[in-house]
């Protein structure tokens, strides 16, 4: 009970009272994404664990309270193992008596059949928060590995992911190239700016190269001493002279 009280206290710290003007009812508003939710500790905790706007440091606080509330469902193989084990124990316990009270075979068969019917009706459900989080993680993996956005239209990848998690719907190429990419950029940008503010000394480095379209670009990296990517400058037809490099370096420093 004390743990649950502590959990509710922690949850309320990240919400503020609000009033739904349409329904004229009292609700709460997330301090990070500003979305409104009903006063329900379970839903509020679920939102804190899956909202993409909430820092990982906050999410880690609530993972320690991740108590599974749904009933335990045994897989067919697990249920069969438990039944077979209990049968062996019964047989060994009465072996000295001639085996007069062995477990009937029909009991084991019926139980296995019942477990199969349970698994046949199993449905892979997914909450909206969890679906959103998986899309973000999938997009982040594509960006980090430089994989093409067309991977979401590949039949083999679609078949594999459908088999892995049937209820997960792959994001479209448009979603990957727009909203998800913009959100990921904003998230990384916030982390970079925060780390720069906390650093006592900085070092600016730049490197010129050509991209896949043979366009001349200059990348800027700041070390804290950990390297942090800051900016890419498309130089187009400009020559990389000392005066030109000085001007763009000054722009990066002032920004």
mmCIF file of C-alpha atoms in Angstrom, residues 7 18 24-25 38 45 67 70 122 137 167 169 187 193 255:
data_model
loop_
_atom_site.group_PDB
_atom_site.id
_atom_site.type_symbol
_atom_site.label_atom_id
_atom_site.label_comp_id
_atom_site.label_asym_id
_atom_site.label_seq_id
_atom_site.Cartn_x
_atom_site.Cartn_y
_atom_site.Cartn_z
ATOM 1 C CA UNK A 7 3.284 6.036 -7.073
ATOM 2 C CA UNK A 18 -7.711 21.317 -15.923
ATOM 3 C CA UNK A 24 -17.704 20.709 -18.223
ATOM 4 C CA UNK A 25 -15.819 18.063 -16.267
ATOM 5 C CA UNK A 38 -9.326 11.783 -17.145
ATOM 6 C CA UNK A 45 0.910 6.251 -15.488
ATOM 7 C CA UNK A 67 3.251 -4.151 -11.844
ATOM 8 C CA UNK A 70 -3.413 -8.710 -16.277
ATOM 9 C CA UNK A 122 -5.830 -15.079 -28.170
ATOM 10 C CA UNK A 137 11.303 3.529 -32.039
ATOM 11 C CA UNK A 167 -1.385 -5.437 -34.169
ATOM 12 C CA UNK A 169 0.855 -1.044 -38.247
ATOM 13 C CA UNK A 187 14.130 15.650 -29.520
ATOM 14 C CA UNK A 193 21.374 22.126 -26.385
ATOM 15 C CA UNK A 255 24.041 30.915 -33.200
#
